[in-house]
Tab-separated table of C-alpha atoms in Angstrom:
chain	number	residue	atom	x	y	z
A	1	MET	CA	62.372	129.521	183.874
A	2	PRO	CA	61.053	126.017	184.035
A	3	ASP	CA	59.157	125.325	187.181
A	4	THR	CA	60.557	122.186	188.680
A	5	ASP	CA	57.806	122.192	191.306
A	6	GLN	CA	55.082	121.751	188.732
A	7	PRO	CA	52.893	118.677	189.287
A	8	PRO	CA	53.313	115.948	186.670
A	9	LEU	CA	51.215	116.170	183.569
A	10	PRO	CA	47.785	114.458	183.818
A	11	PRO	CA	47.639	111.130	182.068
A	12	ARG	CA	47.240	111.199	178.361
A	13	PRO	CA	43.610	111.041	177.303
A	14	SER	CA	42.217	108.749	174.712
A	15	PRO	CA	42.499	110.262	171.267
A	16	GLN	CA	38.749	109.663	170.871
A	17	ASP	CA	37.986	111.899	173.908
A	18	GLU	CA	38.113	115.266	172.120
A	19	VAL	CA	37.444	117.386	175.150
A	20	ALA	CA	40.055	115.689	177.261
A	21	VAL	CA	42.576	115.860	174.509
A	22	GLN	CA	42.078	119.542	174.126
A	23	ALA	CA	42.444	120.090	177.815
A	24	TRP	CA	45.608	118.059	177.933
A	25	LEU	CA	47.099	119.906	174.914
A	26	ASP	CA	46.263	123.203	176.577
A	27	GLU	CA	47.971	122.115	179.761
A	28	VAL	CA	51.180	121.149	177.961
A	29	ILE	CA	51.347	124.338	175.943
A	30	LEU	CA	50.523	126.546	178.909
A	31	ARG	CA	53.398	124.983	180.769
A	32	HIS	CA	55.930	125.607	178.052
A	33	TYR	CA	54.900	128.581	175.914
A	34	ARG	CA	56.695	131.279	177.828
A	35	GLN	CA	60.031	129.585	177.499
A	36	LEU	CA	59.303	128.621	173.921
A	37	TYR	CA	58.531	132.234	173.078
A	38	CYS	CA	61.634	133.431	174.890
A	39	TYR	CA	63.795	130.943	172.976
A	40	SER	CA	62.089	131.931	169.723
A	41	LEU	CA	62.711	135.568	170.466
A	42	SER	CA	66.344	134.902	171.162
A	43	LEU	CA	66.598	133.238	167.754
A	44	THR	CA	64.629	135.802	165.683
A	45	GLY	CA	65.161	138.976	167.661
A	46	HIS	CA	61.672	140.023	166.571
A	47	GLU	CA	58.556	139.740	168.693
A	48	ALA	CA	56.071	139.069	165.939
A	49	ASP	CA	58.287	136.465	164.304
A	50	ALA	CA	58.867	134.848	167.651
A	51	ALA	CA	55.164	134.711	168.365
A	52	ASP	CA	54.546	133.256	164.853
A	53	ILE	CA	57.158	130.514	165.347
A	54	THR	CA	55.865	129.716	168.793
A	55	GLN	CA	52.312	129.429	167.396
A	56	GLN	CA	53.519	127.170	164.638
A	57	THR	CA	55.147	124.947	167.205
A	58	ALA	CA	51.969	124.749	169.167
A	59	VAL	CA	50.017	123.903	166.017
A	60	LYS	CA	52.465	121.135	165.179
A	61	PHE	CA	52.105	119.847	168.653
A	62	ALA	CA	48.319	119.781	168.380
A	63	GLN	CA	48.651	117.839	165.096
A	64	HIS	CA	51.316	115.333	166.160
A	65	TRP	CA	51.104	114.940	169.920
A	66	SER	CA	50.094	111.330	169.658
A	67	SER	CA	53.308	110.423	167.916
A	68	ILE	CA	55.375	111.511	170.962
A	69	ARG	CA	55.904	108.261	172.753
A	70	GLU	CA	56.686	109.444	176.286
A	71	ASP	CA	55.604	112.487	178.224
A	72	GLY	CA	59.213	112.989	179.224
A	73	ALA	CA	60.121	113.627	175.609
A	74	ILE	CA	57.544	116.389	175.086
A	75	ARG	CA	59.843	119.203	176.093
A	76	SER	CA	62.598	118.102	173.724
A	77	TRP	CA	60.038	117.562	171.021
A	78	LEU	CA	58.697	121.095	171.381
A	79	TYR	CA	62.175	122.710	171.223
A	80	THR	CA	63.267	120.525	168.358
A	81	THR	CA	60.174	121.454	166.478
A	82	LEU	CA	60.549	125.109	167.297
A	83	TYR	CA	64.147	125.121	166.163
A	84	ARG	CA	63.150	123.441	162.891
A	85	GLU	CA	60.428	126.039	162.400
A	86	PHE	CA	62.977	128.698	162.965
A	87	LEU	CA	65.269	127.216	160.337
A	88	LEU	CA	62.387	127.113	157.863
A	89	PHE	CA	61.531	130.676	158.665
A	90	ARG	CA	65.130	131.765	158.227
A	91	ARG	CA	65.299	129.993	154.899
A	92	ARG	CA	62.177	131.834	153.742
A	93	THR	CA	63.254	135.185	154.921
A	94	ARG	CA	67.011	134.844	154.466
A	95	LYS	CA	67.552	137.433	157.119
A	96	THR	CA	70.417	135.624	158.764
A	97	VAL	CA	73.879	135.349	157.336
A	98	GLU	CA	75.188	131.802	157.192
A	99	PHE	CA	77.273	130.888	160.151
A	100	GLU	CA	81.003	130.663	159.931
A	101	GLU	CA	82.642	128.885	162.822
A	102	SER	CA	85.621	131.158	162.670
A	103	HIS	CA	83.956	134.244	164.040
A	104	LEU	CA	81.460	135.535	166.511
A	105	SER	CA	79.953	138.912	165.956
A	106	VAL	CA	80.540	141.153	168.907
A	107	GLU	CA	79.600	144.748	169.046
A	108	LEU	CA	81.387	147.232	171.191
A	109	HIS	CA	78.608	148.175	173.566
A	110	GLN	CA	79.166	146.558	176.897
A	111	ALA	CA	76.643	145.821	179.646
A	112	SER	CA	77.073	145.182	183.299
A	113	PRO	CA	75.762	142.118	185.203
A	114	GLN	CA	73.684	144.569	187.322
A	115	GLU	CA	71.774	145.585	184.212
A	116	LEU	CA	70.778	141.996	183.697
A	117	ASN	CA	68.350	142.104	186.596
A	118	ALA	CA	66.154	144.909	185.284
A	119	ASP	CA	64.197	142.907	182.761
A	120	GLY	CA	65.037	140.368	180.101
A	121	SER	CA	65.792	142.931	177.386
A	122	THR	CA	69.501	143.348	178.242
A	123	ALA	CA	70.092	139.668	178.376
A	124	MET	CA	68.214	139.263	175.114
A	125	GLU	CA	70.281	141.936	173.486
A	126	LEU	CA	73.465	140.184	174.588
A	127	LEU	CA	72.217	136.938	173.044
A	128	GLU	CA	71.242	138.767	169.826
A	129	ARG	CA	74.847	139.912	169.364
A	130	MET	CA	75.999	136.343	168.920
A	131	ASP	CA	75.902	134.278	165.786
A	132	GLU	CA	72.836	131.977	165.593
A	133	PRO	CA	74.578	128.644	166.410
A	134	HIS	CA	76.089	130.133	169.613
A	135	ARG	CA	72.894	131.959	170.434
A	136	SER	CA	70.754	128.885	170.013
A	137	VAL	CA	72.924	126.863	172.340
A	138	LEU	CA	73.274	129.540	174.973
A	139	SER	CA	69.546	130.329	174.924
A	140	LEU	CA	68.589	126.710	175.506
A	141	PHE	CA	71.137	126.535	178.316
A	142	TYR	CA	69.773	129.613	180.094
A	143	ILE	CA	66.081	129.688	179.167
A	144	GLU	CA	65.135	126.099	179.597
A	145	ASP	CA	67.943	124.956	181.872
A	146	LEU	CA	68.731	122.073	179.591
A	147	SER	CA	71.825	119.859	179.945
A	148	TYR	CA	74.369	119.944	177.149
A	149	ARG	CA	73.282	116.432	176.163
A	150	GLU	CA	69.651	117.546	175.813
A	151	ILE	CA	70.750	120.625	173.848
A	152	ALA	CA	72.746	118.323	171.528
A	153	GLU	CA	69.679	116.156	170.974
A	154	ILE	CA	67.431	119.170	170.221
A	155	LEU	CA	69.807	120.840	167.834
A	156	ASP	CA	70.946	117.512	166.391
A	157	ILE	CA	74.655	118.243	166.866
A	158	PRO	CA	77.364	116.340	168.742
A	159	THR	CA	77.754	117.013	172.459
A	160	GLY	CA	81.326	118.154	171.927
A	161	THR	CA	80.084	120.854	169.565
A	162	VAL	CA	77.539	121.975	172.147
A	163	MET	CA	80.289	122.266	174.761
A	164	SER	CA	82.641	124.191	172.518
A	165	ARG	CA	79.886	126.549	171.372
A	166	LEU	CA	78.794	127.113	174.941
A	167	SER	CA	82.338	127.887	175.928
A	168	ARG	CA	82.866	130.312	173.074
A	169	ALA	CA	79.502	131.930	173.661
A	170	LYS	CA	80.389	132.427	177.301
A	171	ASP	CA	83.660	133.946	176.285
A	172	THR	CA	81.722	136.433	174.221
A	173	LEU	CA	79.320	137.076	177.076
A	174	ARG	CA	82.185	137.785	179.443
A	175	THR	CA	83.697	140.160	176.969
A	176	LEU	CA	80.413	142.060	176.755
A	177	LEU	CA	80.142	142.113	180.494
A	178	ALA	CA	83.823	142.734	181.084
A	179	PRO	CA	83.783	146.151	182.782
A	180	ALA	CA	81.967	144.868	185.823
A	181	LEU	CA	83.562	141.463	186.149
B	1	MET	CA	92.837	121.649	184.261
B	2	THR	CA	92.432	120.606	180.624
B	3	GLU	CA	90.536	122.498	177.902
B	4	GLU	CA	87.975	119.696	177.859
B	5	GLN	CA	87.372	120.032	181.592
B	6	LEU	CA	86.998	123.774	181.137
B	7	GLN	CA	84.371	123.295	178.485
B	8	LEU	CA	82.623	120.706	180.561
B	9	LEU	CA	82.378	123.015	183.542
B	10	ARG	CA	81.046	125.786	181.365
B	11	ALA	CA	78.412	123.371	179.986
B	12	ALA	CA	77.378	122.278	183.463
B	13	ARG	CA	74.214	123.923	184.740
B	14	PRO	CA	74.733	126.640	187.355
B	15	ASP	CA	72.367	125.100	189.908
B	16	ARG	CA	74.828	122.237	190.076
B	17	GLN	CA	72.336	119.594	189.051
B	18	ASP	CA	75.057	118.068	186.887
B	19	ASP	CA	77.403	117.472	189.798
B	20	GLY	CA	76.388	113.841	189.895
B	21	ASP	CA	78.181	113.443	186.568
B	22	PRO	CA	81.583	111.927	187.417
B	23	ALA	CA	83.274	113.923	184.684
B	24	VAL	CA	81.873	117.158	186.058
B	25	ALA	CA	82.890	116.272	189.599
B	26	GLU	CA	86.421	115.475	188.399
B	27	ALA	CA	86.621	118.765	186.565
B	28	ARG	CA	85.492	120.586	189.700
B	29	ALA	CA	88.198	118.840	191.649
B	30	ALA	CA	90.751	119.878	189.057
B	31	VAL	CA	89.683	123.471	189.488
B	32	ALA	CA	90.056	123.182	193.226
B	33	ARG	CA	93.582	121.778	192.820
B	34	ALA	CA	94.429	124.617	190.442
B	35	GLY	CA	94.053	127.145	193.294
B	36	ASP	CA	92.019	130.187	194.386
B	37	THR	CA	92.221	131.976	191.026
B	38	SER	CA	90.518	129.119	189.237
B	39	LEU	CA	87.943	128.765	191.932
B	40	ALA	CA	87.161	132.484	191.744
B	41	TRP	CA	86.842	132.156	187.982
B	42	LEU	CA	84.422	129.341	188.395
B	43	GLU	CA	82.321	131.266	190.884
B	44	SER	CA	82.176	134.291	188.626
B	45	GLU	CA	81.037	132.079	185.789
B	46	ARG	CA	78.308	130.741	187.925
B	47	ALA	CA	77.247	134.198	189.060
B	48	VAL	CA	76.870	135.362	185.457
B	49	ASP	CA	74.947	132.234	184.525
B	50	LEU	CA	72.519	132.686	187.369
B	51	LYS	CA	71.962	136.331	186.419
B	52	MET	CA	71.455	135.550	182.821
B	53	LYS	CA	68.976	132.813	183.710
B	54	ALA	CA	67.108	135.144	186.086
B	55	SER	CA	67.070	137.963	183.553
B	56	LEU	CA	65.796	135.865	180.658
B	57	GLY	CA	63.095	134.548	183.046
B	58	GLN	CA	61.743	138.114	183.082
B	59	VAL	CA	60.973	138.114	179.366
B	60	GLU	CA	57.246	138.338	178.931
B	61	PRO	CA	55.452	137.094	175.836
B	62	PRO	CA	52.845	139.313	174.219
B	63	PRO	CA	49.701	139.343	176.341
B	64	SER	CA	47.640	137.935	173.450
B	65	LEU	CA	49.940	134.982	172.771
B	66	GLU	CA	48.440	132.520	175.212
B	67	ALA	CA	44.922	132.952	173.864
B	68	ALA	CA	46.237	132.881	170.283
B	69	LEU	CA	48.033	129.613	170.790
B	70	LEU	CA	45.015	127.914	172.374
B	71	MET	CA	42.793	129.181	169.620
B	72	ALA	CA	45.258	128.096	166.906
B	73	MET	CA	45.478	124.604	168.334
B	74	ARG	CA	41.680	124.318	168.314
B	75	ALA	CA	41.474	125.735	164.849
B	76	VAL	CA	43.963	123.236	163.421
B	77	ARG	CA	42.205	120.369	165.099
B	78	GLY	CA	38.901	121.529	163.659
B	79	THR	CA	37.214	122.165	166.947
B	80	VAL	CA	36.845	125.891	166.332
B	81	THR	CA	36.228	127.700	163.079
B	82	PRO	CA	37.600	131.260	163.196
B	83	PRO	CA	35.019	133.843	162.016
B	84	GLU	CA	35.359	134.624	158.345
B	85	ASN	CA	35.330	138.377	158.483
B	86	LEU	CA	37.575	139.684	161.248
B	87	ARG	CA	38.753	142.804	159.558
B	88	GLU	CA	37.594	145.142	162.275
B	89	SER	CA	38.720	142.933	165.050
B	90	VAL	CA	42.141	142.381	163.614
B	91	LEU	CA	42.628	146.095	163.425
B	92	ALA	CA	41.574	146.427	167.029
B	93	SER	CA	43.508	143.556	168.541
B	94	VAL	CA	46.902	143.115	166.875
B	95	ARG	CA	49.707	143.944	169.185
B	96	ASN	CA	51.276	146.375	166.739
B	97	PRO	CA	48.318	148.108	165.156
B	98	GLU	CA	50.405	150.290	162.856
B	99	VAL	CA	50.670	147.982	159.873
B	100	GLN	CA	48.839	144.780	159.306
B	101	PRO	CA	47.460	142.857	156.349
B	102	ILE	CA	43.733	142.772	156.916
B	103	THR	CA	42.437	140.302	154.417
B	104	ALA	CA	41.877	136.637	154.261
B	105	PRO	CA	44.756	134.356	153.237
B	106	PRO	CA	44.522	132.915	149.764
B	107	GLN	CA	43.309	129.369	149.358
B	108	ASN	CA	46.693	127.991	148.386
B	109	MET	CA	48.487	129.082	151.568
B	110	VAL	CA	48.687	127.334	154.843
B	111	PRO	CA	46.926	130.007	156.815
B	112	ILE	CA	47.919	128.898	160.283
B	113	SER	CA	51.551	129.785	159.722
B	114	ARG	CA	50.897	133.318	158.714
B	115	ARG	CA	51.229	136.199	161.016
B	116	ARG	CA	47.785	137.477	160.050
B	117	TRP	CA	46.449	134.215	161.362
B	118	LEU	CA	47.899	135.136	164.683
B	119	GLY	CA	45.901	138.348	164.410
B	120	TRP	CA	42.799	136.422	163.529
B	121	THR	CA	43.102	134.005	166.325
B	122	THR	CA	43.997	136.774	168.727
B	123	ALA	CA	40.927	138.645	167.609
B	124	ALA	CA	38.835	135.551	167.984
B	125	ALA	CA	40.120	134.971	171.484
B	126	ALA	CA	39.630	138.576	172.356
B	127	ALA	CA	36.070	138.344	171.007
B	128	ALA	CA	35.491	135.290	173.158
B	129	ALA	CA	36.740	137.118	176.148
B	130	PHE	CA	34.801	140.317	175.645
B	131	GLY	CA	31.675	138.820	174.227
B	132	GLY	CA	31.795	140.494	170.856
B	133	PHE	CA	34.051	142.154	168.394
B	134	ARG	CA	34.903	145.747	168.666
B	135	VAL	CA	33.770	148.071	165.964
B	136	TRP	CA	36.549	149.603	164.055
B	137	ARG	CA	36.279	153.279	163.735
B	138	ARG	CA	38.319	155.612	161.690
B	139	ILE	CA	39.635	158.153	164.107
B	140	SER	CA	41.168	160.847	161.910
B	141	SER	CA	42.992	161.434	158.707
B	142	ILE	CA	46.653	160.359	158.549
B	143	PRO	CA	49.483	162.727	157.521
B	144	MET	CA	50.815	161.997	154.058
B	145	VAL	CA	54.354	161.930	155.412
B	146	ASP	CA	53.540	159.280	157.961
B	147	LEU	CA	51.694	157.139	155.496
B	148	THR	CA	54.590	157.443	153.036
B	149	ALA	CA	57.043	156.359	155.700
B	150	ALA	CA	54.862	153.386	156.663
B	151	LEU	CA	54.539	152.254	153.033
B	152	ALA	CA	58.221	152.608	152.465
B	153	ALA	CA	58.855	150.462	155.505
B	154	ILE	CA	56.395	147.799	154.257
B	155	THR	CA	58.023	147.784	150.821
B	156	ALA	CA	61.556	147.644	152.199
B	157	LYS	CA	60.697	144.723	154.471
B	158	GLY	CA	59.141	142.765	151.621
B	159	VAL	CA	55.441	142.627	150.897
B	160	GLU	CA	53.338	139.594	151.567
B	161	LEU	CA	50.596	139.389	148.935
B	162	GLY	CA	47.130	138.413	149.923
B	163	LEU	CA	46.314	137.339	146.396
B	164	MET	CA	48.841	136.164	143.870
B	165	SER	CA	47.454	136.372	140.387
B	166	PRO	CA	48.563	137.767	137.032
B	167	GLU	CA	44.907	138.436	136.151
B	168	LYS	CA	43.876	142.067	136.347
B	169	SER	CA	40.253	141.101	136.679
B	170	ALA	CA	41.000	138.712	139.565
B	171	ILE	CA	42.901	141.444	141.412
B	172	ALA	CA	40.119	143.993	140.783
B	173	GLY	CA	37.526	141.535	141.941
B	174	TRP	CA	39.448	140.601	145.086
B	175	LEU	CA	40.039	144.217	146.072
B	176	ARG	CA	36.348	145.036	145.359
B	177	GLU	CA	35.192	142.047	147.360
B	178	ASN	CA	37.242	143.272	150.295
B	179	ARG	CA	36.008	146.831	149.886
B	180	ALA	CA	39.468	148.172	149.302
B	181	PRO	CA	40.269	151.347	147.454
B	182	ARG	CA	41.456	150.690	143.894
B	183	LEU	CA	42.510	152.865	140.985
B	184	GLY	CA	39.971	152.292	138.228
B	185	LYS	CA	41.944	153.762	135.401
B	186	PHE	CA	45.695	153.186	135.360
B	187	PRO	CA	48.117	155.295	133.352
B	188	VAL	CA	48.355	153.489	130.018
B	189	LYS	CA	51.989	152.259	130.203
B	190	LEU	CA	51.557	151.208	133.796
B	191	ASP	CA	48.401	149.359	132.984
B	192	ALA	CA	50.270	147.403	130.312
B	193	LEU	CA	52.533	145.819	132.863
B	194	GLU	CA	52.140	142.280	134.079
B	195	ARG	CA	50.520	141.803	137.488
B	196	LYS	CA	51.792	139.718	140.363
B	197	GLY	CA	49.097	140.151	142.931
B	198	CYS	CA	47.671	142.407	145.628
B	199	GLN	CA	47.199	143.005	149.281
B	200	ILE	CA	45.337	145.303	151.656
B	201	TYR	CA	46.964	146.873	154.667
B	202	GLY	CA	45.422	148.574	157.683
B	203	ILE	CA	47.591	151.493	158.712
B	204	GLN	CA	46.483	153.328	161.725
B	205	GLY	CA	42.961	152.382	160.899
B	206	HIS	CA	43.096	153.372	157.264
B	207	ALA	CA	42.791	150.775	154.484
B	208	VAL	CA	45.515	150.971	151.851
B	209	SER	CA	45.533	148.567	148.908
B	210	LEU	CA	48.598	147.378	147.140
B	211	GLU	CA	48.928	146.080	143.624
B	212	CYS	CA	52.236	144.552	142.684
B	213	LEU	CA	53.232	145.022	139.065
B	214	LEU	CA	56.122	143.467	137.162
B	215	LEU	CA	58.612	144.884	134.722
B	216	PRO	CA	60.486	142.447	132.529
B	217	GLY	CA	62.977	140.439	134.556
B	218	MET	CA	60.542	140.166	137.499
B	219	ARG	CA	61.372	143.682	138.744
B	220	GLU	CA	58.591	144.636	141.055
B	221	LEU	CA	56.674	147.877	141.275
B	222	HIS	CA	54.443	148.454	144.272
B	223	LEU	CA	51.442	150.699	143.786
B	224	TYR	CA	49.645	151.733	146.969
B	225	CYS	CA	46.366	153.425	146.991
B	226	THR	CA	43.974	154.910	149.528
B	227	ALA	CA	41.208	157.429	149.663
B	228	SER	CA	42.509	161.021	149.484
B	229	ALA	CA	39.901	161.984	152.083
B	230	GLU	CA	41.766	159.928	154.628
B	231	VAL	CA	45.140	161.536	153.924
B	232	ALA	CA	46.170	164.945	155.307
B	233	GLY	CA	48.324	166.773	152.849
B	234	SER	CA	47.753	164.518	149.833
B	235	PRO	CA	48.921	165.849	146.447
B	236	ALA	CA	46.621	168.043	144.419
B	237	ASN	CA	44.183	166.042	142.320
B	238	GLU	CA	45.326	165.354	138.765
B	239	ALA	CA	48.676	167.129	139.264
B	240	ALA	CA	51.702	165.492	137.657
B	241	PRO	CA	53.273	162.712	139.696
B	242	ASP	CA	56.073	163.756	141.988
B	243	VAL	CA	58.958	161.382	141.333
B	244	ARG	CA	61.912	161.342	143.745
B	245	SER	CA	64.303	159.206	145.727
B	246	TYR	CA	62.998	158.063	149.067
B	247	GLU	CA	65.012	156.019	151.520
B	248	GLY	CA	66.840	154.075	148.818
B	249	GLN	CA	63.808	153.621	146.633
B	250	THR	CA	62.231	155.568	143.824
B	251	LEU	CA	58.886	156.959	144.895
B	252	ALA	CA	56.210	158.554	142.796
B	253	THR	CA	53.170	160.136	144.496
B	254	TRP	CA	50.078	161.644	142.974
B	255	SER	CA	46.351	161.939	143.373
B	256	GLN	CA	43.823	160.755	140.879
B	257	ALA	CA	40.029	160.316	141.064
B	258	ASP	CA	39.862	161.035	144.838
B	259	LEU	CA	42.621	158.531	145.467
B	260	THR	CA	46.144	159.118	146.726
B	261	LEU	CA	48.760	156.862	145.102
B	262	TRP	CA	52.295	155.808	145.885
B	263	LEU	CA	54.467	153.895	143.443
B	264	PHE	CA	57.624	152.398	145.049
B	265	SER	CA	60.354	150.766	142.979
B	266	HIS	CA	64.071	150.440	142.519
B	267	GLU	CA	63.885	151.739	138.922
B	268	ALA	CA	65.360	154.909	137.583
B	269	PRO	CA	63.145	158.036	138.056
B	270	ASP	CA	63.053	158.585	134.307
B	271	LEU	CA	61.551	155.152	133.711
B	272	ILE	CA	58.912	155.779	136.355
B	273	ARG	CA	58.046	159.110	134.850
B	274	GLU	CA	57.712	157.435	131.458
B	275	LEU	CA	55.433	154.754	132.908
B	276	LEU	CA	53.211	157.392	134.482
B	277	GLY	CA	53.431	159.647	131.483
């Protein structure tokens, strides 16, 4: 989960100060990589692919950090970039069936909310049972604690779409958790 | 309570940091007016949200990821050059050591985006941490059945070629350069096929080379090859190829010149027999 008590990022170094730039880039990535990986894992469902996409995001950040105008926009930039990398990955691998708004894929196995505490695997499995558009919205909501407006910005979709997808995804979640609710 | 308010409340973060939003506040008030059942629903939603958040917060990235990311950022910015020959280290350091391409990416690829690069950078980071690369040692021979299953899985998943070239000589040179096992003399009809490229895999510490051949219509054949001495239960040398169905593919296995070979395809067994004839 994002650590709201983290101190603010150190000031951006001069691009000419190679050592300081590297230290600053490291600091940014170390703050975000766990959540980025978790989000990537929720999208791909595969550890190696998730690590690959996370790494590609970090690499893009190292290349383009100076084009991000404000430090406050870094988080959104990272998630936007990661999601684009995921879309490229999906296009290359064609593992994921194109989304149809009319259905969510739900398997019959059900979990209990108590199981969610053990480790992240049960929660991740629940996310994996959803179609990608719902999964991507719900993952950002839970993993990075983003507002629906921020999610809309990252995924480049209207806020109304985010709200409706969140609502439907939560319906699915409740169905999967139904026995204990 | 309207559908829009319902959606808004479900989109509001469970730690209530969105309560300052007038629309959210109004939706909460509408829930309160709707009675205890609606309030209970809202609370149960929040409870699930908090548990999901806490649970996903427990997901741990691979231990090597942090070092790999930092190394990758340095590599792309040109402040670090990864060592050129990390074959041994990759085998020792990848998180899943069962199957991994172990050769350098071709010049025309963007290496940083490839999974093997993750292995390289992980290896480089591990090397930095431990002060030197581990020496790869072959532990024991690998059962034929295990190796066949691993190769079938690689093929089914889709191979990633380390060298893409139609030139036999280029493929032979590349495999030789990387000290990979290679069949010197192909069955005549097989040898006549067009080439697509090659790769080398490390499977439980054993190097297995792959040559991808093409039938008309871009139908791929995957010929894997390793030293028979490393395979427990390899076919008798120079015996006729055993052609059969294997997990949805057609598989031919045989031994030739101290090498064990696997040919995977989706072609009819008779065609494979003819090619190996």
